[in-house]
GROMACS .gro file of N, CA, C and O in nm:
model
  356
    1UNK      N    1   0.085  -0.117   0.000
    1UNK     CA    2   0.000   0.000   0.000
    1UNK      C    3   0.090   0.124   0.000
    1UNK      O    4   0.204   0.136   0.044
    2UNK      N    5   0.004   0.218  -0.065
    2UNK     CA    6   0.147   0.336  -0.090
    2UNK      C    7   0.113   0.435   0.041
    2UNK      O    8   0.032   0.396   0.124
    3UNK      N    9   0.165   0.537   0.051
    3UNK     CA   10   0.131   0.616   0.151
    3UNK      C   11   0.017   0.675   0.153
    3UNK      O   12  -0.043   0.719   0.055
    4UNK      N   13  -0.026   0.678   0.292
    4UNK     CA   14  -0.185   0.759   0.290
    4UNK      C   15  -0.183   0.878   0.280
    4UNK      O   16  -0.095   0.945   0.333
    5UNK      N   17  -0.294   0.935   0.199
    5UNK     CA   18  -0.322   1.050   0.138
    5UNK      C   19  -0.463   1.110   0.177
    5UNK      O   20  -0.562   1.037   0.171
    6UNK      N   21  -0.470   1.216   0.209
    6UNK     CA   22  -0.588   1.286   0.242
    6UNK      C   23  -0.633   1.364   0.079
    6UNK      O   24  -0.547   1.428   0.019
    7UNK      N   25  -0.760   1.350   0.027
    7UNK     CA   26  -0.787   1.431  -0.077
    7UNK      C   27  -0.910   1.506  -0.051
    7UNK      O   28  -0.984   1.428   0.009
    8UNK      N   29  -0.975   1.632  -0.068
    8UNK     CA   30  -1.037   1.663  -0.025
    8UNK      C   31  -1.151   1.705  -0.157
    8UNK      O   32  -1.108   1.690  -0.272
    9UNK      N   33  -1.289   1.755  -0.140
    9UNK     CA   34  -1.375   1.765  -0.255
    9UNK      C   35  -1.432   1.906  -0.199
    9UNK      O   36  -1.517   1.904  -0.110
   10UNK      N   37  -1.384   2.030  -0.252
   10UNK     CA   38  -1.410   2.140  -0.218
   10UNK      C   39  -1.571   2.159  -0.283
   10UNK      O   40  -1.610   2.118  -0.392
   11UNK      N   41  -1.654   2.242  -0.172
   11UNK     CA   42  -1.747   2.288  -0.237
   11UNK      C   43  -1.834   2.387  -0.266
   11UNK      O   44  -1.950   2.393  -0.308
   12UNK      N   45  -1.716   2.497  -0.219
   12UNK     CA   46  -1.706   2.644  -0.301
   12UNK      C   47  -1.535   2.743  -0.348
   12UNK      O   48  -1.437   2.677  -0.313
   13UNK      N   49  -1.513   2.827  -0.390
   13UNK     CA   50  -1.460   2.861  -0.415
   13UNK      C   51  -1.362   2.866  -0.299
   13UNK      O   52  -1.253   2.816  -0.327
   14UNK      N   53  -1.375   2.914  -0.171
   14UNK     CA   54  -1.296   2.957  -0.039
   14UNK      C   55  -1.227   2.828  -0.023
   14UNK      O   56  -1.105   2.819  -0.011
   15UNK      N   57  -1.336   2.696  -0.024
   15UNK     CA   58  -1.284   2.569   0.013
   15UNK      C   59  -1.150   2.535  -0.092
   15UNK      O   60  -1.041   2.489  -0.056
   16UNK      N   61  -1.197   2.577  -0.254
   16UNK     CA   62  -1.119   2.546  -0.291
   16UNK      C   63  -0.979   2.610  -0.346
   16UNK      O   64  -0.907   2.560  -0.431
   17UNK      N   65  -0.957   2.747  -0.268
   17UNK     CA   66  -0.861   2.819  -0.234
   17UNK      C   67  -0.727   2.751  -0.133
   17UNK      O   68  -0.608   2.734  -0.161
   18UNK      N   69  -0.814   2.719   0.013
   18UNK     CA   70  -0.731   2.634   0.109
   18UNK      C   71  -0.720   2.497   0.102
   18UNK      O   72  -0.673   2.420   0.185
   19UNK      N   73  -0.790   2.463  -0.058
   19UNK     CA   74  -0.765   2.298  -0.052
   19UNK      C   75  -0.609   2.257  -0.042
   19UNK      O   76  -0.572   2.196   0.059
   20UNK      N   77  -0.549   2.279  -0.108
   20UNK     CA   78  -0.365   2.271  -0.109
   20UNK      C   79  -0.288   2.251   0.008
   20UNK      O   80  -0.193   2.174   0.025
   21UNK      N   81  -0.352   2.348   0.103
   21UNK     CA   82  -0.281   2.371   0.238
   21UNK      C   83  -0.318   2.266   0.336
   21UNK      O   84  -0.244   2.214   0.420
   22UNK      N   85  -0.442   2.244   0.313
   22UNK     CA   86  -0.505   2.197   0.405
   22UNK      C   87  -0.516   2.045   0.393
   22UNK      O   88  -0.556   1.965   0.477
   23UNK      N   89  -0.463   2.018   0.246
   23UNK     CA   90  -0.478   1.886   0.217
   23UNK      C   91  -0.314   1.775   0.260
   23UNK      O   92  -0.292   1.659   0.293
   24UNK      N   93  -0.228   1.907   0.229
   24UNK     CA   94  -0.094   1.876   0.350
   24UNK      C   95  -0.121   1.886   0.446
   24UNK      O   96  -0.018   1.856   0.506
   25UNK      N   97  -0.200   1.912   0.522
   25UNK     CA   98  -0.183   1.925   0.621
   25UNK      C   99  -0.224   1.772   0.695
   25UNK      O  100  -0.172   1.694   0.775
   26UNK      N  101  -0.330   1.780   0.630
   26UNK     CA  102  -0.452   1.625   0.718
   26UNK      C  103  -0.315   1.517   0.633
   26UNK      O  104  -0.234   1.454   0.701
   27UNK      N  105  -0.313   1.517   0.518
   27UNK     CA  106  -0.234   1.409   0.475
   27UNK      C  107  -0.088   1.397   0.586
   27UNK      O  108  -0.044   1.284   0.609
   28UNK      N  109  -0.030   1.503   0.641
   28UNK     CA  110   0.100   1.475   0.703
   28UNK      C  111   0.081   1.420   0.845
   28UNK      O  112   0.162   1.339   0.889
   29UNK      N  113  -0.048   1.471   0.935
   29UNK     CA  114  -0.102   1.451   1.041
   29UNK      C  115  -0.139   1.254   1.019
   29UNK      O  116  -0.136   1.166   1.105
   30UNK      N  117  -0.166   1.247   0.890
   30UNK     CA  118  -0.246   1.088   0.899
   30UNK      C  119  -0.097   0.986   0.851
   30UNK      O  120  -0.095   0.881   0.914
   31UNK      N  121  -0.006   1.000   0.775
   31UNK     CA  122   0.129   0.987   0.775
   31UNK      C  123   0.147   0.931   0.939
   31UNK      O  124   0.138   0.826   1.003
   32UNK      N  125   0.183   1.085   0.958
   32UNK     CA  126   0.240   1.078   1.103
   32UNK      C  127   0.149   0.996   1.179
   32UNK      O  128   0.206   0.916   1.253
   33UNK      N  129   0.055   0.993   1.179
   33UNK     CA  130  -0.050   0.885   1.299
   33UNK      C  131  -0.003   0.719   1.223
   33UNK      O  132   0.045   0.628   1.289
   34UNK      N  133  -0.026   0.714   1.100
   34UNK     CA  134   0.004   0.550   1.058
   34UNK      C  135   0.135   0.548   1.087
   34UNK      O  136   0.158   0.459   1.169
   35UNK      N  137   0.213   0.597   1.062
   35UNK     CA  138   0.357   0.568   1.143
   35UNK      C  139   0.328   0.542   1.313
   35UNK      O  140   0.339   0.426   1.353
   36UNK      N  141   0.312   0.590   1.357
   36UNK     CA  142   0.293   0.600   1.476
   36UNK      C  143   0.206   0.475   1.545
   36UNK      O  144   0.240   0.423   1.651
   37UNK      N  145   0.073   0.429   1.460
   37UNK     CA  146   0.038   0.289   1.509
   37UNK      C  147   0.076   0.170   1.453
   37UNK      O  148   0.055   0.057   1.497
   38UNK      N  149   0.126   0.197   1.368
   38UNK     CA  150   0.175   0.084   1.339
   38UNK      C  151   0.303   0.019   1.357
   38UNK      O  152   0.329  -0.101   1.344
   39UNK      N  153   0.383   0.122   1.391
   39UNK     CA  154   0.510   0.080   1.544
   39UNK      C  155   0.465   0.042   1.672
   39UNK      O  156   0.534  -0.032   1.742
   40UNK      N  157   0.350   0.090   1.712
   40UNK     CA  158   0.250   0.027   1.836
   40UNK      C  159   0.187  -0.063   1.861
   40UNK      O  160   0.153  -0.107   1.971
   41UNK      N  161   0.156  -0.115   1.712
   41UNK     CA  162   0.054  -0.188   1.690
   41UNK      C  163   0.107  -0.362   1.738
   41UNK      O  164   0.214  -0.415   1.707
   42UNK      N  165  -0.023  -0.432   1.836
   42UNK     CA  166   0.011  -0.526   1.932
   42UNK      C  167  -0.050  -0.605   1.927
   42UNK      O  168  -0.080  -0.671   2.027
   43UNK      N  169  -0.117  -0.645   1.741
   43UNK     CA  170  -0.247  -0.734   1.757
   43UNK      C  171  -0.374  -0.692   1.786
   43UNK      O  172  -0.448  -0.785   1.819
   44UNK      N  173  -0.428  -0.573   1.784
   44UNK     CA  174  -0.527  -0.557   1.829
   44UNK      C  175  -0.659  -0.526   1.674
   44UNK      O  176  -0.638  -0.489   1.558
   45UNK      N  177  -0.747  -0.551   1.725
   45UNK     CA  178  -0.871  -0.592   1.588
   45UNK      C  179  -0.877  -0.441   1.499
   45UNK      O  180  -0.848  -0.335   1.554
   46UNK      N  181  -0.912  -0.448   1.377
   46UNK     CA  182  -0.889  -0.407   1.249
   46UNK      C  183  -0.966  -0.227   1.358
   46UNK      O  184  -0.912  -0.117   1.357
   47UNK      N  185  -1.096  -0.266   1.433
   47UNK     CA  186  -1.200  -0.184   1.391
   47UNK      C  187  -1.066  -0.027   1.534
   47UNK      O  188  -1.046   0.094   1.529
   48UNK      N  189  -1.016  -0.148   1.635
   48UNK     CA  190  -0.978  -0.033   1.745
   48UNK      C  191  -0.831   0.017   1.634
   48UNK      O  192  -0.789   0.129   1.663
   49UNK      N  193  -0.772  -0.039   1.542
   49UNK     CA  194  -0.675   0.033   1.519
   49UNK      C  195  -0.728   0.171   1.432
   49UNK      O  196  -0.680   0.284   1.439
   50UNK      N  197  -0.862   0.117   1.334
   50UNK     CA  198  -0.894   0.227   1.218
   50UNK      C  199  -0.959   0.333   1.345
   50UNK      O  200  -0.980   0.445   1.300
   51UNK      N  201  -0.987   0.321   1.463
   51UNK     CA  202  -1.010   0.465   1.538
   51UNK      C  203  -0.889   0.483   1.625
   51UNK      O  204  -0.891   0.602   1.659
   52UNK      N  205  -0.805   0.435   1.667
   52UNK     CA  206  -0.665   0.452   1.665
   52UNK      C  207  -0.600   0.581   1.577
   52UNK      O  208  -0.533   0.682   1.598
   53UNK      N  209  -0.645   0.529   1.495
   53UNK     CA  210  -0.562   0.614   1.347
   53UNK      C  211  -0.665   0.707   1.335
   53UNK      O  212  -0.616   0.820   1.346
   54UNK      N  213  -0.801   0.713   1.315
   54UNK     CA  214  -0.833   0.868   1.390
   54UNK      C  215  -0.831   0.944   1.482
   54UNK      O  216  -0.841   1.064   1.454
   55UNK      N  217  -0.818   0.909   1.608
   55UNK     CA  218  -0.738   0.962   1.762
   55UNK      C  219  -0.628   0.978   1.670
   55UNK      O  220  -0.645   1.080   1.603
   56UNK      N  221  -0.552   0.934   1.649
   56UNK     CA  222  -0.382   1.010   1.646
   56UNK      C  223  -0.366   1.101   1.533
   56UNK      O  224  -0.277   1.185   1.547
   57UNK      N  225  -0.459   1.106   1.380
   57UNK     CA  226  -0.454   1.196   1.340
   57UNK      C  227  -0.491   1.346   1.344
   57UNK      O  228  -0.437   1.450   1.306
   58UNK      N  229  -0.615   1.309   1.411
   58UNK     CA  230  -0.698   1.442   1.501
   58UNK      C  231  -0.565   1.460   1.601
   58UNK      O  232  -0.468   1.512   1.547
   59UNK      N  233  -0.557   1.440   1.678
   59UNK     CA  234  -0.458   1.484   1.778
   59UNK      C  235  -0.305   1.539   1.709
   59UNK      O  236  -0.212   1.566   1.785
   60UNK      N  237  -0.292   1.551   1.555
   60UNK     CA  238  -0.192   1.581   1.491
   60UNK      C  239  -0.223   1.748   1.427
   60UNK      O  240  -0.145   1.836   1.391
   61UNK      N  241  -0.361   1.743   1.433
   61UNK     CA  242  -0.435   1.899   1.352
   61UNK      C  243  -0.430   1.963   1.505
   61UNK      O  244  -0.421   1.905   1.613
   62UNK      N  245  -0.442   2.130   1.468
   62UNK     CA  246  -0.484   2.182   1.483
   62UNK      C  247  -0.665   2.166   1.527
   62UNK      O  248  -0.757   2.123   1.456
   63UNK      N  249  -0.669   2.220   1.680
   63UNK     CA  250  -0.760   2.173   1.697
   63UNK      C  251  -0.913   2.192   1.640
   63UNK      O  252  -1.006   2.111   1.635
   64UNK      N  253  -0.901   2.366   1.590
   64UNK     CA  254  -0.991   2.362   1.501
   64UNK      C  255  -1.022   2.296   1.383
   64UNK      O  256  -1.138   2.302   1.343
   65UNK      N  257  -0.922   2.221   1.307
   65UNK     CA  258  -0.931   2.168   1.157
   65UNK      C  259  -0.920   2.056   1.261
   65UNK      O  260  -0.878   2.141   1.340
   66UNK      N  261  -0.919   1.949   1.331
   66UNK     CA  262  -0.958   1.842   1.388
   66UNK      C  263  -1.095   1.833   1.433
   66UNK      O  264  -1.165   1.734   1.413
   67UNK      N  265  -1.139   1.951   1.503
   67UNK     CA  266  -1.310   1.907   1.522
   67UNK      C  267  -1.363   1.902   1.376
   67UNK      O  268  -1.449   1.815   1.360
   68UNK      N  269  -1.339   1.956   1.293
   68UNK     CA  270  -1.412   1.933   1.161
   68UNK      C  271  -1.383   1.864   1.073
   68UNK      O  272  -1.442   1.859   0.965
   69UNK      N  273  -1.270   1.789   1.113
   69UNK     CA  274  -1.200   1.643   1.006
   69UNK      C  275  -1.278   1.556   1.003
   69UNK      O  276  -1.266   1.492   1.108
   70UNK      N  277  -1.400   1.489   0.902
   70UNK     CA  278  -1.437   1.382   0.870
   70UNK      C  279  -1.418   1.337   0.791
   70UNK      O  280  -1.452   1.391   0.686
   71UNK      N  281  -1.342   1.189   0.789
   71UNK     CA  282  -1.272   1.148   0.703
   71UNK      C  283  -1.383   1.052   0.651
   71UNK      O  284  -1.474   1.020   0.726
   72UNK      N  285  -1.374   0.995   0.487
   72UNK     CA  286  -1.422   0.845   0.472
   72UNK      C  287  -1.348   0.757   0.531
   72UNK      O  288  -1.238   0.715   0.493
   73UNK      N  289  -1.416   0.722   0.640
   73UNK     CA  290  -1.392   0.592   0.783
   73UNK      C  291  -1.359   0.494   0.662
   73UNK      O  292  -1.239   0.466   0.664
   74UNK      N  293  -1.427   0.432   0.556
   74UNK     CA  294  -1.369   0.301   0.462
   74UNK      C  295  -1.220   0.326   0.449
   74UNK      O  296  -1.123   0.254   0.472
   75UNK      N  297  -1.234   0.450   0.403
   75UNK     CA  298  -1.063   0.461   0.359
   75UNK      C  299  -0.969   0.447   0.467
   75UNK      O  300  -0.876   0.368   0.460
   76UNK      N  301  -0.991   0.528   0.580
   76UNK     CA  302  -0.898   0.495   0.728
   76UNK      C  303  -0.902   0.375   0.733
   76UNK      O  304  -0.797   0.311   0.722
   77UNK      N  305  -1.026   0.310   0.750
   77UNK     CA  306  -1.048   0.131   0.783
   77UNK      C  307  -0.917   0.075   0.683
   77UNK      O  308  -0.826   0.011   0.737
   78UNK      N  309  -0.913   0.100   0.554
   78UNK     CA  310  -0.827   0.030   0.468
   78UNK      C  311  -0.697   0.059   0.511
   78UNK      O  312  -0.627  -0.034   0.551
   79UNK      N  313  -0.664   0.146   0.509
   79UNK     CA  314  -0.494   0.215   0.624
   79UNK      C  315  -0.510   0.115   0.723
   79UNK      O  316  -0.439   0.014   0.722
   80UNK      N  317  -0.592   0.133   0.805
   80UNK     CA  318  -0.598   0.028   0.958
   80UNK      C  319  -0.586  -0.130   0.911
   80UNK      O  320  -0.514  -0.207   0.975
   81UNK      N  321  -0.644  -0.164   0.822
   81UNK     CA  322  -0.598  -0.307   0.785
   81UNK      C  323  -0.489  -0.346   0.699
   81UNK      O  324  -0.463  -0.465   0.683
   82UNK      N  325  -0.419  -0.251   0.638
   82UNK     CA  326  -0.290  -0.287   0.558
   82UNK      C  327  -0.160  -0.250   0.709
   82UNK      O  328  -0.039  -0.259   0.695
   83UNK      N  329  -0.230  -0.211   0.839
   83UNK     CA  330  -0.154  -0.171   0.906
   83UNK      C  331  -0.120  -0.294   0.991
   83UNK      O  332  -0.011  -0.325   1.038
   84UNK      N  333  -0.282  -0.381   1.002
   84UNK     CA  334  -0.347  -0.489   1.079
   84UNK      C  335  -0.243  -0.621   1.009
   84UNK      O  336  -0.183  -0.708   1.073
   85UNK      N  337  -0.245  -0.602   0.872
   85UNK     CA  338  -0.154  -0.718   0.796
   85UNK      C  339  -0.024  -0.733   0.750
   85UNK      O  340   0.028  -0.812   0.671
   86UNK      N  341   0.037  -0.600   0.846
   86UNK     CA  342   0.189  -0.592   0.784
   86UNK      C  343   0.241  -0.554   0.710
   86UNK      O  344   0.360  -0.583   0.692
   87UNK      N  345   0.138  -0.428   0.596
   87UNK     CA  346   0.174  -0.435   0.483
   87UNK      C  347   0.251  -0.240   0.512
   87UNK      O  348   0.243  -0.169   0.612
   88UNK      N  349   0.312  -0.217   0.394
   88UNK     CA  350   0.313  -0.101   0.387
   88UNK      C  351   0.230  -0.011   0.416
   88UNK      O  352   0.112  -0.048   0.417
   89UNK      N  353   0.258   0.122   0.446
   89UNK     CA  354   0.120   0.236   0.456
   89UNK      C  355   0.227   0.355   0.379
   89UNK      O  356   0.185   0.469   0.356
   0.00000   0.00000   0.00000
């Protein structure tokens, strides 16, 4: 699996002004969190690591752009299980 990537779907002009910035940003925060559990990671089931990996990416933002980070959970889930099977992230 290649590295995780945050992409975002702006849906006005403003959004899609700070898409760039903001899309480094969540992408380096979720980086940094899959690094981070998956050096931790101790066996534990697919579902506590994919909120694992949202706790540690939220806790990587800024707390305002963290209360409003909703990610597609499928896609984290898929990070959390290539994390669950050893594979690259």
């Amino acid at each position: 699996m290649s590295e995780p990537h945050v992409t975002l779907e702006p849906r006005d002009p403003v959004q899609e002004k700070l898409r760039g910035p903001l899309e480094e940003q969540l992408t380096s925060a979720l980086q940094a969190a899959a690094d981070r559990v998956r050096h931790q990671y101790a066996g534990e089931p697919v579902e506590q690591v994919c909120q694992r990996l949202l706790d540690e990416t939220r806790a990587g933002l800024h707390p305002d752009i963290a209360a409003g980070f909703q990610p597609d959970m499928d896609e984290f889930c898929r990070v959390a299980v290539a994390i669950v099977r050893g594979e690259a992230t």
